[in-house]
Amino acid sequence: MDVILLQIFNGLSVSSILLLIALGLAITFGLMKVINMAHGELIMIGAYATYVTQNLFMEYMPASSFGWYFITAIPVSFIVAFVFGFVLEGVLIRFLYGRPLDSLLATWGIGMILQQLARTLFGAPNVGVKSPEWLNGGWAVTEGLVLPYKRLFIIGLVAVCLLCMFVYIYRSHTGRRMRAVMQNREMASCLGISTRRVDAMTFAVGSGIAGIAGCALTLLGPIGPAIGTYYIIDAFMVVVLGGVGKLVGTVAGALGIGLTNTLFEYWTTASLGKVLVFLLIVAFLQWRPMGLVAVRSRSLDS
Amino acid sequence: MKNKVWKGTASLLLALCLGLTGCGNGNNEGANEASTNATANASADGENGIKVGVLHSLSGTMAISEVSVKEAEMMAIDEINAAGGVLGKKIIPVVEDGASDWPTFAEKARKLIQEDKVVTVFGGWTSSSRKTMLPVFEELNSLLWYPVQYEGLESSPNIFYTGATTNQQIVPAVTYLAKDLGKKKFYLLGSDYVFPRTANKIIKAQLASEGGEMVGEEYTPLGHTDYSTIISKIKEAKPDVVFNTLNGDSNVAFFKQLKDAGISSKDLTTLSVSVAEEEIRAIGADVLEGHLTAWNYYQTTDTPENKAFVANYKKAYGEDRVTADPIEAGYTAVYLWKAAVEKAGSTDVDKVKEAAKGLEWTAPEGKVTIDGENQHISKVVRIGEVQADGLIKEVWSTGDPVKPDPYLKGYEWAKGLSE
């Protein structure tokens, strides 16, 4: 019984990480039709921002406040990645709208440049981030069921991000404009929306979320220049499976992949589990090419 | 007057060209090329010095491990040069980047031997890189010094192996766990490529003969970072020990998540064969404290040679740096090559190989001897425990160097494994 509960928890935790990584991608790929291969590197930027925050805390803040660095690092990594995304959009991405293949190549190049830059700045070896004391250990529900605090924290963090995204996309003025532009650019433009500004904002917000994902990943593993590349394929899978353009689709996609992946991994092995998940996704997309949740819009049909 | 000078220079140049063409093995492809060949030859065997290749991944995923081995090899070269060089000549290192890409390793090896005319190459880390370089060294009859522990079942006449083979690391580690600590139930966890799979094949055969039992076997792709499910499986299988052959980054994720799941080294023993001081630095000593490792050398190994080696390494590359087994094996390789060349009185590959048979040298890890039969070296095996300061304390050792046995011929249970 414990094992089943633990596996469900593990599945949820994997899903939440996938969701956090895919959220940013859902905006840039799902809404803007830009295949952003540098999304992984935006995650890396968030992770290194966390690392730098930690070092600054160690250097300049009293030792007693060290536990707070992680809370500080979350907005810091969002802002750093946000600014980075904003600049990237301004100098490169905006020339690539509506050209998915070009965007794929160009952003892939950007990704490689960013990885090399990270190697120059922080060195080729991976660096570690010390988790704050209050995130160490786990909540022992029963003897066999220990839920690590870090995973609980990440699930909570993802829930908060999701709520913010929901409010931003569906309840705020900027979000409404964003949806309008994504669904019918000409019409939105005719109605007086500055599509240029909306594009830049949207891309930057997506990048910022990637930054938060990077911050969360520092709790689980090492930080290296290639940290993002491990997750990028899974994130694209989530977006494609979930259906392009809707938040609820991304959530469904992440839950589906995360839970089945953990389940298959438990039954078989890590490598085989992943293969089975991919096979299932391919089969599913044969049946429903638009993914789990599809947006109904005339402009998207074309 | 002017005319005379011009004529003089011209005839001198002409003579030089002709002379150089003569040197270039009667090669008529033009004076220019011939002159480059001549300079290359001069610097390889002439009075200027002896060229050697240093070929490691200085970029890509393996750079994390290989850069420090390159540094140790460069340090050995500098030390030898400062002490007068080899055969009275300075060693000139030619450094190349294998870029963590196995075909690149083969290409660069070829380039070093054919274009740079190096007399030997120090390099490689992953078994994949070694396997791609092997045919190049055999085809061109050159020498490679390979410094990392590996899965054994190989012995090329053109490679000297200065890292451990399985009977110098994995086999004694399994015996130590099963016999000395009485741990019978093994869980095998490794990365999904040649080294862990071969190592686990050997461990399974050995367990069957020594009364141990395998209660689980898992492989994860290189770079895998989510170990929550595998940790659940380990919990369920209730092993006495996890024998860890994970490589690279995955170790960080695995040990962090093991700790978060409430499992410390007191609850479950793990023994790793690819986690050394360098990796502990990246993973965090607090996460790894109390876990076991099996190697031939630790920074704390207590020999006078090692004290000097550690001090020099820190002086050259920084106080916060640590030495580790492959770093020491890379350093040792350069000195063994030097000793062989001096004994042979030449850098000729066949003469060096002949001279290397039975050669002894006191390395930081203790006395090592080159085995003439398989060109591996004999080494002391040491089990260590990770300390809070990130260093490893030796808890068990074979005392004397163990003779290399790459094909495990000395073990009854290993029959048929090498096929």
XYZ file of C-alpha atoms in Angstrom:
721
model
C 0.000 0.000 0.000
C 2.779 2.401 1.006
C 4.579 1.680 -2.212
C 1.530 2.488 -4.301
C 1.010 5.776 -2.472
C 4.693 6.596 -2.756
C 4.652 5.894 -6.477
C 1.610 8.109 -6.950
C 3.428 10.821 -5.051
C 6.567 10.286 -7.159
C 4.441 10.481 -10.277
C 2.892 13.743 -9.113
C 6.285 15.140 -8.316
C 7.694 14.212 -11.733
C 4.582 15.688 -13.339
C 4.965 18.927 -11.425
C 8.545 19.365 -12.611
C 7.533 18.569 -16.181
C 4.672 21.037 -15.874
C 6.889 23.819 -14.626
C 9.279 23.291 -17.531
C 6.495 22.915 -20.067
C 4.547 25.971 -18.880
C 7.067 28.360 -20.369
C 7.249 26.270 -23.512
C 3.461 26.127 -23.750
C 3.485 29.886 -24.127
C 6.344 30.244 -26.586
C 5.652 27.112 -28.622
C 1.981 26.599 -27.943
C 0.842 30.159 -28.357
C 3.509 31.828 -30.432
C 4.477 28.912 -32.725
C 8.149 29.488 -32.063
C 10.103 26.270 -31.616
C 12.384 27.594 -28.938
C 15.251 25.146 -28.628
C 16.949 27.589 -26.248
C 14.229 26.994 -23.676
C 16.535 24.560 -21.891
C 19.177 27.246 -21.652
C 16.657 29.650 -20.096
C 16.175 26.949 -17.461
C 19.930 26.881 -17.061
C 19.988 30.654 -16.606
C 17.454 30.332 -13.800
C 19.539 27.596 -12.176
C 22.727 29.633 -12.315
C 20.844 32.691 -11.031
C 19.937 30.578 -7.989
C 23.546 29.512 -7.627
C 24.744 33.126 -7.741
C 22.079 34.173 -5.222
C 23.273 31.449 -2.889
C 26.872 32.610 -3.214
C 25.917 36.229 -2.580
C 24.044 35.174 0.540
C 27.037 33.187 1.747
C 29.338 36.111 1.124
C 27.396 39.146 2.226
C 24.540 38.063 4.462
C 24.677 36.835 8.053
C 24.793 33.052 8.301
C 21.444 32.932 10.083
C 19.630 34.288 7.031
C 21.046 31.602 4.714
C 17.831 29.616 4.896
C 16.035 32.468 3.156
C 18.211 32.519 0.098
C 16.060 30.039 -1.750
C 12.927 32.118 -1.303
C 14.870 35.100 -2.666
C 16.234 33.031 -5.515
C 12.774 32.267 -6.930
C 11.909 35.870 -7.953
C 15.551 36.532 -8.827
C 15.688 33.647 -11.297
C 12.330 34.715 -12.741
C 13.529 38.279 -13.289
C 16.902 37.304 -14.729
C 15.340 34.860 -17.201
C 12.534 37.356 -17.949
C 15.005 40.092 -18.889
C 17.021 37.608 -20.898
C 13.925 36.456 -22.761
C 12.871 40.046 -23.406
C 16.228 40.903 -24.950
C 16.365 37.646 -26.932
C 12.919 38.338 -28.342
C 13.919 41.867 -29.297
C 17.113 40.999 -31.117
C 16.237 37.640 -32.672
C 12.931 35.913 -32.097
C 10.749 38.696 -33.479
C 12.222 38.149 -36.914
C 11.230 34.505 -36.794
C 7.492 34.562 -36.104
C 5.631 32.262 -38.446
C 8.845 30.525 -39.504
C 9.014 27.514 -37.204
C 11.932 25.795 -38.937
C 14.093 28.903 -38.972
C 13.272 29.515 -35.342
C 14.290 25.958 -34.540
C 17.743 26.389 -36.067
C 18.372 29.892 -34.777
C 17.316 29.158 -31.206
C 19.312 25.943 -31.235
C 22.365 28.022 -32.110
C 21.527 30.477 -29.350
C 21.260 27.548 -26.958
C 24.746 26.328 -27.855
C 26.186 29.815 -27.471
C 24.549 30.186 -24.059
C 25.881 26.801 -22.922
C 29.377 27.771 -23.972
C 28.977 31.109 -22.234
C 27.978 29.346 -19.029
C 31.034 27.128 -19.365
C 33.252 30.186 -19.674
C 31.615 32.006 -16.773
C 31.108 29.185 -14.290
C 33.536 26.535 -15.542
C 32.863 23.209 -17.210
C 32.378 21.195 -13.995
C 28.945 21.114 -12.470
C 28.313 23.223 -9.439
C 26.091 22.283 -6.548
C 23.556 24.348 -4.713
C 23.163 23.685 -1.004
C 19.532 23.255 -0.159
C 18.316 25.374 2.750
C 18.095 23.417 6.000
C 14.289 23.561 6.187
C 13.990 21.679 2.892
C 16.159 18.743 3.971
C 14.562 15.524 5.057
C 11.007 14.410 4.569
C 7.588 14.043 6.074
C 7.297 10.492 7.374
C 3.615 9.654 6.981
C 4.195 6.037 7.898
C 7.373 4.019 8.185
C 7.598 3.197 4.512
C 6.119 6.418 3.190
C 8.517 9.346 3.414
C 7.622 12.377 1.339
C 10.720 14.544 0.795
C 10.085 18.193 1.707
C 11.825 19.304 -1.474
C 9.314 17.475 -3.638
C 6.402 18.799 -1.601
C 7.836 22.292 -1.948
C 8.190 21.909 -5.717
C 4.592 20.679 -6.032
C 3.472 23.727 -4.038
C 5.614 26.060 -6.108
C 4.167 24.660 -9.325
C 0.644 25.100 -8.014
C 1.350 28.753 -7.251
C 2.933 29.317 -10.681
C -0.035 27.655 -12.345
C -2.474 29.871 -10.466
C -0.509 32.996 -11.401
C -0.420 31.910 -15.034
C -4.139 31.263 -15.006
C -4.877 34.688 -13.574
C -2.437 36.262 -16.018
C -3.784 34.578 -19.136
C -7.493 34.426 -18.390
C -8.197 37.211 -15.925
C -5.829 40.077 -16.682
C -6.015 42.639 -19.446
C -2.576 41.799 -20.763
C -3.481 38.143 -20.818
C -6.660 38.785 -22.720
C -4.731 40.825 -25.281
C -2.211 38.070 -25.499
C -4.833 35.477 -26.298
C -6.396 37.778 -28.850
C -3.075 38.263 -30.649
C -2.271 34.571 -30.604
C -5.639 33.582 -31.990
C -5.990 36.218 -34.655
C -3.139 38.576 -35.090
C -4.600 40.786 -37.854
C -7.884 41.273 -36.096
C -6.201 42.101 -32.810
C -3.954 44.534 -34.570
C -6.951 46.198 -36.244
C -8.536 46.620 -32.829
C -5.587 48.655 -31.644
C -3.541 46.121 -29.732
C 0.192 46.627 -30.040
C 1.060 43.127 -31.161
C 4.751 43.962 -30.974
C 4.570 44.661 -27.258
C 2.364 41.666 -26.592
C 4.824 39.376 -28.373
C 7.749 40.662 -26.360
C 5.877 40.395 -23.059
C 4.614 36.906 -23.800
C 8.009 35.572 -24.721
C 9.575 37.178 -21.673
C 6.960 35.698 -19.321
C 7.530 32.250 -20.826
C 11.256 32.689 -20.303
C 10.733 33.830 -16.726
C 8.759 30.671 -15.937
C 11.645 28.655 -17.378
C 13.883 30.522 -14.946
C 11.728 29.410 -12.021
C 11.894 25.848 -13.333
C 15.682 26.112 -13.281
C 15.553 27.376 -9.727
C 13.424 24.388 -8.672
C 15.731 21.911 -10.435
C 18.676 22.973 -8.286
C 16.951 21.161 -5.413
C 17.085 17.811 -7.189
C 20.359 17.533 -9.013
C 23.532 19.198 -10.184
C 23.723 22.464 -12.107
C 25.687 22.349 -15.298
C 25.663 24.084 -18.646
C 23.631 21.197 -20.082
C 21.003 21.011 -17.328
C 18.209 22.147 -19.646
C 18.896 19.720 -22.450
C 17.879 16.739 -20.288
C 14.384 18.107 -19.908
C 13.699 19.803 -23.203
C 12.473 16.712 -25.073
C 10.068 15.792 -22.286
C 8.783 19.356 -22.177
C 8.045 19.378 -25.918
C 6.282 16.045 -25.470
C 4.082 17.541 -22.776
C 3.107 20.483 -24.968
C 2.449 18.363 -28.031
C 0.497 15.752 -26.099
C -1.449 18.327 -24.137
C -2.577 20.142 -27.215
C -1.274 23.434 -28.414
C -2.501 26.633 -26.911
C -4.374 25.818 -23.725
C -3.185 25.810 -20.165
C -5.407 22.910 -19.167
C -3.909 20.835 -21.979
C -0.411 21.403 -20.659
C -1.499 20.368 -17.181
C -3.163 17.231 -18.556
C -0.124 16.434 -20.696
C 2.298 16.812 -17.790
C 0.157 14.692 -15.475
C -0.286 12.040 -18.132
C 3.399 11.755 -18.970
C 4.634 12.082 -15.394
C 2.308 9.448 -13.955
C 2.650 6.915 -16.775
C 6.407 7.400 -16.834
C 6.727 6.633 -13.127
C 4.363 3.704 -13.443
C 6.186 2.155 -16.398
C 9.543 2.804 -14.786
C 8.336 0.959 -11.710
C 7.115 -2.006 -13.720
C 10.019 -2.180 -16.136
C 13.266 -0.180 -16.127
C 14.130 3.492 -16.509
C 15.108 3.223 -20.179
C 12.319 0.878 -21.199
C 9.766 2.932 -19.253
C 10.608 6.004 -21.241
C 10.436 4.149 -24.528
C 6.976 2.827 -23.642
C 5.777 6.337 -22.771
C 7.016 7.706 -26.084
C 5.384 4.848 -27.981
C 2.117 5.550 -26.215
C 2.332 9.243 -27.075
C 3.015 8.503 -30.724
C 0.078 6.107 -30.821
C -2.159 8.634 -29.100
C -1.214 11.393 -31.534
C -2.180 9.112 -34.417
C -5.615 8.961 -32.937
C -5.858 12.614 -31.877
C -3.310 14.691 -33.782
C -4.297 17.885 -31.989
C -3.453 16.482 -28.577
C -5.598 16.130 -25.494
C -7.135 19.596 -25.567
C -7.400 21.574 -28.762
C -8.281 25.234 -29.120
C -11.148 25.944 -31.466
C -10.219 28.919 -33.530
C -10.635 29.694 -37.176
C -7.165 31.088 -37.577
C -5.577 27.986 -36.089
C -7.464 25.700 -38.439
C -5.735 27.139 -41.446
C 77.325 45.258 -53.924
C 73.561 45.046 -53.570
C 73.463 42.553 -56.373
C 75.970 40.332 -54.661
C 73.995 40.204 -51.422
C 70.843 39.326 -53.311
C 72.575 36.559 -55.205
C 74.076 35.227 -52.026
C 70.742 35.090 -50.254
C 69.066 33.492 -53.239
C 71.634 30.722 -53.514
C 71.465 30.152 -49.785
C 67.684 29.815 -49.950
C 67.992 27.461 -52.914
C 70.502 25.312 -51.089
C 68.285 25.237 -48.046
C 65.291 24.188 -50.104
C 67.230 21.423 -51.777
C 68.637 20.249 -48.500
C 65.237 20.188 -46.871
C 63.678 18.355 -49.777
C 66.376 15.766 -49.313
C 65.470 15.397 -45.637
C 61.774 15.058 -46.360
C 62.154 11.396 -47.351
C 62.846 12.284 -50.967
C 59.419 13.805 -51.097
C 59.051 16.015 -54.169
C 55.800 17.723 -53.421
C 57.420 21.136 -53.136
C 59.918 22.836 -50.956
C 57.301 24.372 -48.712
C 55.757 21.142 -47.527
C 59.116 19.485 -47.255
C 60.336 22.193 -44.970
C 57.362 21.749 -42.600
C 58.022 18.028 -42.500
C 61.637 18.650 -41.745
C 60.834 20.960 -38.837
C 58.340 18.471 -37.474
C 60.933 15.725 -37.603
C 63.520 17.955 -36.056
C 61.309 18.779 -33.107
C 60.155 15.209 -32.631
C 63.549 13.572 -32.563
C 66.001 16.372 -33.081
C 67.741 18.511 -30.564
C 64.727 20.666 -29.700
C 62.709 18.132 -27.786
C 60.388 15.133 -27.861
C 56.780 15.673 -28.867
C 54.044 13.839 -26.986
C 50.270 14.089 -27.422
C 47.821 14.923 -24.640
C 44.303 14.068 -25.782
C 41.367 14.613 -23.440
C 37.867 16.088 -23.548
C 38.427 19.737 -22.743
C 34.831 20.517 -23.691
C 31.526 18.668 -23.573
C 30.053 16.431 -20.926
C 33.286 14.651 -19.982
C 35.306 17.842 -19.524
C 34.285 17.857 -15.857
C 36.468 14.796 -15.291
C 39.097 14.930 -17.997
C 40.384 18.479 -17.604
C 41.962 17.619 -14.260
C 43.639 14.510 -15.704
C 45.088 16.654 -18.477
C 46.369 19.048 -15.832
C 48.068 16.232 -13.925
C 49.758 15.007 -17.119
C 50.940 18.521 -17.935
C 52.265 18.820 -14.403
C 54.287 15.616 -14.794
C 55.678 16.886 -18.110
C 56.660 20.214 -16.521
C 58.338 18.429 -13.623
C 60.316 16.165 -15.957
C 61.337 19.127 -18.104
C 62.438 21.076 -15.051
C 64.595 18.117 -14.033
C 66.319 17.989 -17.407
C 63.809 16.205 -19.643
C 64.012 12.756 -21.198
C 67.210 11.508 -22.864
C 68.510 15.026 -22.396
C 65.669 16.535 -24.399
C 62.664 18.587 -23.316
C 59.189 17.068 -23.676
C 56.940 19.161 -25.901
C 53.253 18.437 -25.188
C 50.771 18.811 -28.044
C 47.340 19.238 -26.436
C 44.207 18.248 -28.350
C 40.519 18.350 -27.406
C 38.518 15.134 -27.889
C 35.372 17.158 -27.148
C 33.515 14.242 -25.444
C 32.874 12.904 -28.923
C 34.213 9.427 -29.678
C 34.907 9.789 -33.429
C 36.731 13.045 -32.653
C 39.063 11.112 -30.349
C 40.032 8.795 -33.214
C 40.541 11.701 -35.617
C 42.654 13.685 -33.184
C 44.735 10.616 -32.334
C 45.441 10.132 -36.044
C 46.302 13.801 -36.396
C 48.678 13.722 -33.438
C 50.523 10.672 -34.746
C 50.638 11.543 -38.451
C 50.838 15.337 -38.565
C 52.398 16.267 -35.251
C 54.624 13.166 -35.227
C 54.223 12.642 -31.504
C 56.040 9.619 -30.110
C 53.260 8.680 -27.687
C 49.812 9.894 -26.574
C 48.369 10.258 -23.075
C 44.593 10.409 -23.080
C 41.039 9.150 -23.091
C 38.530 8.563 -20.301
C 35.387 6.744 -21.402
C 35.624 3.239 -22.741
C 33.948 4.480 -25.892
C 36.781 6.921 -26.536
C 39.343 4.183 -25.941
C 37.544 1.781 -28.249
C 37.558 4.307 -31.115
C 41.242 5.165 -30.613
C 42.425 1.565 -30.320
C 42.382 0.700 -34.054
C 44.202 3.939 -34.895
C 47.052 3.176 -32.512
C 47.268 -0.410 -33.736
C 47.197 0.588 -37.412
C 49.894 3.247 -37.052
C 51.825 1.272 -34.405
C 51.887 4.075 -31.890
C 51.364 4.120 -28.107
C 48.438 5.257 -25.975
C 48.589 5.640 -22.190
C 45.048 5.269 -20.832
C 44.574 6.483 -17.238
C 41.110 5.394 -16.078
C 39.693 2.316 -14.366
C 37.626 0.360 -16.861
C 35.643 -2.819 -17.430
C 38.557 -5.045 -18.421
C 38.319 -7.869 -20.966
C 40.723 -6.030 -23.252
C 44.456 -5.834 -23.825
C 45.927 -4.114 -26.840
C 49.658 -4.240 -27.603
C 49.510 -0.521 -28.375
C 47.868 0.620 -25.135
C 49.313 0.907 -21.652
C 46.558 0.844 -19.027
C 47.482 2.746 -15.870
C 44.002 2.680 -14.321
C 42.548 -0.378 -12.639
C 41.097 -3.341 -14.473
C 38.208 -5.196 -12.822
C 40.319 -7.517 -10.659
C 41.969 -4.437 -9.173
C 38.760 -2.632 -8.229
C 35.392 -4.295 -8.678
C 36.202 -7.920 -7.864
C 37.982 -7.155 -4.555
C 35.235 -4.653 -3.661
C 32.565 -7.335 -4.054
C 34.654 -9.772 -1.981
C 35.102 -7.122 0.724
C 31.379 -6.418 0.914
C 30.338 -10.078 0.839
C 33.059 -11.630 3.004
C 34.329 -8.894 5.339
C 31.085 -7.006 5.897
C 28.785 -9.979 5.397
C 26.554 -8.133 2.944
C 24.875 -10.774 0.841
C 22.017 -9.022 -0.941
C 23.298 -6.760 -3.718
C 21.367 -4.161 -5.678
C 23.150 -3.201 -8.903
C 22.568 0.331 -10.163
C 24.424 1.715 -13.155
C 24.387 4.000 -16.153
C 23.270 2.398 -19.365
C 26.459 1.853 -21.374
C 29.376 -0.504 -21.727
C 31.227 -0.080 -18.424
C 28.353 -0.650 -15.938
C 26.823 -3.447 -17.999
C 30.110 -5.357 -18.262
C 30.975 -4.652 -14.624
C 27.598 -5.958 -13.480
C 27.960 -9.062 -15.649
C 31.175 -9.782 -13.761
C 29.614 -8.976 -10.360
C 26.701 -11.339 -11.030
C 29.048 -14.191 -11.903
C 31.116 -13.488 -8.821
C 28.076 -13.256 -6.511
C 26.843 -16.607 -7.758
C 30.127 -18.213 -6.720
C 30.561 -16.377 -3.408
C 27.110 -17.049 -2.026
C 25.765 -13.569 -2.579
C 22.447 -12.747 -4.128
C 21.354 -10.066 -6.578
C 18.029 -8.555 -5.548
C 17.780 -5.923 -8.262
C 19.484 -4.521 -11.319
C 18.730 -1.115 -12.842
C 20.264 0.973 -15.594
C 19.470 4.607 -16.287
C 20.469 6.678 -19.316
C 23.567 8.870 -18.903
C 22.412 12.198 -17.521
C 19.267 10.734 -15.912
C 18.228 12.852 -12.927
C 15.033 11.432 -11.455
C 15.733 8.550 -9.114
C 12.540 8.602 -7.037
C 11.124 5.438 -8.606
C 14.419 3.584 -8.426
C 14.734 4.556 -4.773
C 11.257 3.070 -4.181
C 12.394 -0.108 -5.904
C 15.539 -0.235 -3.776
C 13.450 0.239 -0.634
C 11.219 -2.629 -1.653
C 14.051 -4.973 -2.556
C 15.687 -4.372 0.860
C 19.292 -4.963 -0.274
C 22.268 -5.034 2.113
C 24.255 -2.929 -0.274
C 23.829 -0.897 -3.464
C 26.733 -1.430 -5.843
C 26.803 1.831 -7.760
C 28.270 2.075 -11.265
C 26.456 5.294 -12.187
C 28.631 7.746 -14.068
C 28.773 11.509 -14.133
C 25.959 13.839 -13.116
C 23.504 11.094 -12.259
C 25.439 10.431 -9.062
C 24.586 13.898 -7.786
C 20.871 13.415 -8.352
C 20.870 9.863 -7.006
C 22.647 10.639 -3.734
C 20.730 13.877 -3.104
C 17.414 12.107 -3.612
C 18.490 9.097 -1.550
C 19.192 11.424 1.348
C 15.866 13.234 0.906
C 14.033 9.923 0.967
C 15.371 9.544 4.492
C 18.024 6.935 3.665
C 21.498 7.669 5.023
C 24.686 5.633 4.825
C 23.741 4.149 8.210
C 20.521 2.685 6.806
C 21.942 1.415 3.554
C 25.529 0.918 2.431
C 26.399 2.012 -1.080
C 29.697 1.363 -2.771
C 30.591 3.470 -5.811
C 33.338 2.857 -8.327
C 33.050 6.112 -10.259
C 32.795 8.617 -7.423
C 36.144 10.098 -6.417
C 37.251 13.288 -4.676
C 36.469 15.414 -7.739
C 32.885 14.149 -7.891
C 32.402 14.549 -4.127
C 33.261 18.201 -4.576
C 30.359 18.509 -7.030
C 27.873 16.315 -5.122
C 28.523 17.736 -1.675
C 30.320 15.935 1.136
C 27.308 16.222 3.450
C 25.262 14.109 1.022
C 27.912 11.424 0.549
C 29.326 11.185 4.054
C 29.726 7.589 5.214
C 29.250 5.989 1.788
C 31.953 3.700 0.401
C 34.119 3.891 -2.702
C 36.610 1.506 -4.285
C 39.765 2.869 -5.966
C 43.513 2.411 -5.930
C 44.419 5.877 -4.762
C 42.941 8.606 -2.559
C 44.205 12.087 -1.833
C 44.747 10.842 1.727
C 46.878 7.848 0.676
C 49.786 7.909 3.069
C 53.051 7.805 1.110
C 55.847 10.405 0.934
C 55.436 10.527 -2.862
C 51.771 11.383 -2.464
C 52.421 14.216 -0.008
C 54.660 15.874 -2.577
C 52.221 15.097 -5.416
C 49.217 16.631 -3.611
C 51.222 19.677 -2.551
C 52.493 20.270 -6.100
C 49.065 19.770 -7.623
C 47.491 22.289 -5.264
C 50.353 24.696 -5.846
C 49.898 24.450 -9.606
C 46.103 24.538 -9.824
C 44.772 26.027 -6.591
C 44.427 25.216 -2.897
C 40.783 24.200 -3.279
C 41.597 21.507 -5.832
C 41.647 17.823 -4.954
C 43.508 14.896 -6.462
C 41.747 11.666 -7.355
C 42.511 8.220 -8.735
C 42.422 8.991 -12.494
C 44.437 12.180 -11.883
C 47.120 10.125 -10.183
C 47.001 7.447 -12.905
C 47.510 10.115 -15.593
C 50.475 11.534 -13.724
C 51.954 8.069 -13.209
C 51.552 7.267 -16.927
C 53.880 10.107 -17.932
C 56.569 8.975 -15.504
C 56.279 5.329 -16.563
C 56.689 6.377 -20.185
C 59.752 8.429 -19.249
C 61.287 5.485 -17.396
C 60.625 3.164 -20.341
C 62.145 5.600 -22.841
C 65.226 6.050 -20.717
C 65.648 2.310 -20.307
C 65.216 1.814 -24.064
C 67.456 4.751 -24.873
C 65.014 5.636 -27.651
C 61.435 6.736 -28.272
C 60.874 3.976 -30.815
C 57.551 2.290 -30.051
C 58.756 -1.317 -30.162
C 61.852 -0.584 -28.109
C 59.804 1.343 -25.514
C 57.324 -1.517 -25.244
C 60.117 -4.024 -24.766
C 61.776 -1.852 -22.136
C 58.481 -1.286 -20.298
C 58.117 -4.974 -19.427
C 58.410 -5.374 -15.685
C 59.288 -1.722 -15.193
C 58.793 -0.420 -11.658
C 58.120 3.077 -10.379
C 57.123 4.483 -7.026
C 53.925 6.362 -7.794
C 51.930 8.477 -5.314
C 49.750 5.376 -4.768
C 52.804 3.230 -3.986
C 54.999 0.928 -6.053
C 53.554 0.046 -9.456
C 54.909 -2.472 -11.954
C 54.093 -2.749 -15.643
C 52.938 -6.255 -16.485
C 54.783 -7.337 -19.605
C 52.026 -9.646 -20.742
C 49.016 -7.322 -20.801
C 50.552 -3.834 -20.363
C 48.391 -3.054 -17.335
C 50.050 -2.126 -14.050
C 49.895 -3.778 -10.656
C 48.125 -1.633 -8.060
C 47.029 -1.709 -4.434
C 43.227 -1.866 -4.060
C 41.722 0.467 -1.472
C 38.186 0.740 -0.119
C 37.454 4.139 1.347
C 34.756 5.951 3.266
C 33.707 9.501 2.413
C 34.420 11.954 5.220
C 32.626 15.155 6.167
C 35.447 17.236 4.648
C 34.983 15.627 1.227
C 38.104 13.508 1.403
C 38.086 9.715 1.471
C 39.503 7.684 4.353
C 40.939 4.291 3.564
C 39.105 1.584 5.530
C 40.532 -1.494 3.869
C 43.320 -2.278 1.440
C 45.006 -5.262 -0.138
C 48.315 -4.026 1.297
C 50.387 -5.305 -1.599
C 49.889 -4.435 -5.253
C 47.496 -6.744 -7.093
C 48.647 -8.150 -10.411
C 46.425 -7.073 -13.315
C 44.205 -9.798 -14.761
C 42.043 -8.099 -17.408
C 40.489 -11.335 -18.651
C 39.934 -12.659 -15.097
C 41.796 -15.873 -15.958
C 42.611 -16.408 -12.299
C 38.977 -16.809 -11.301
C 37.075 -20.041 -11.731
C 33.685 -18.283 -11.822
C 34.752 -15.922 -14.584
C 35.042 -18.664 -17.211
C 33.167 -17.722 -20.346
C 32.732 -14.067 -19.418
C 35.223 -12.737 -21.901
C 33.553 -14.411 -24.867
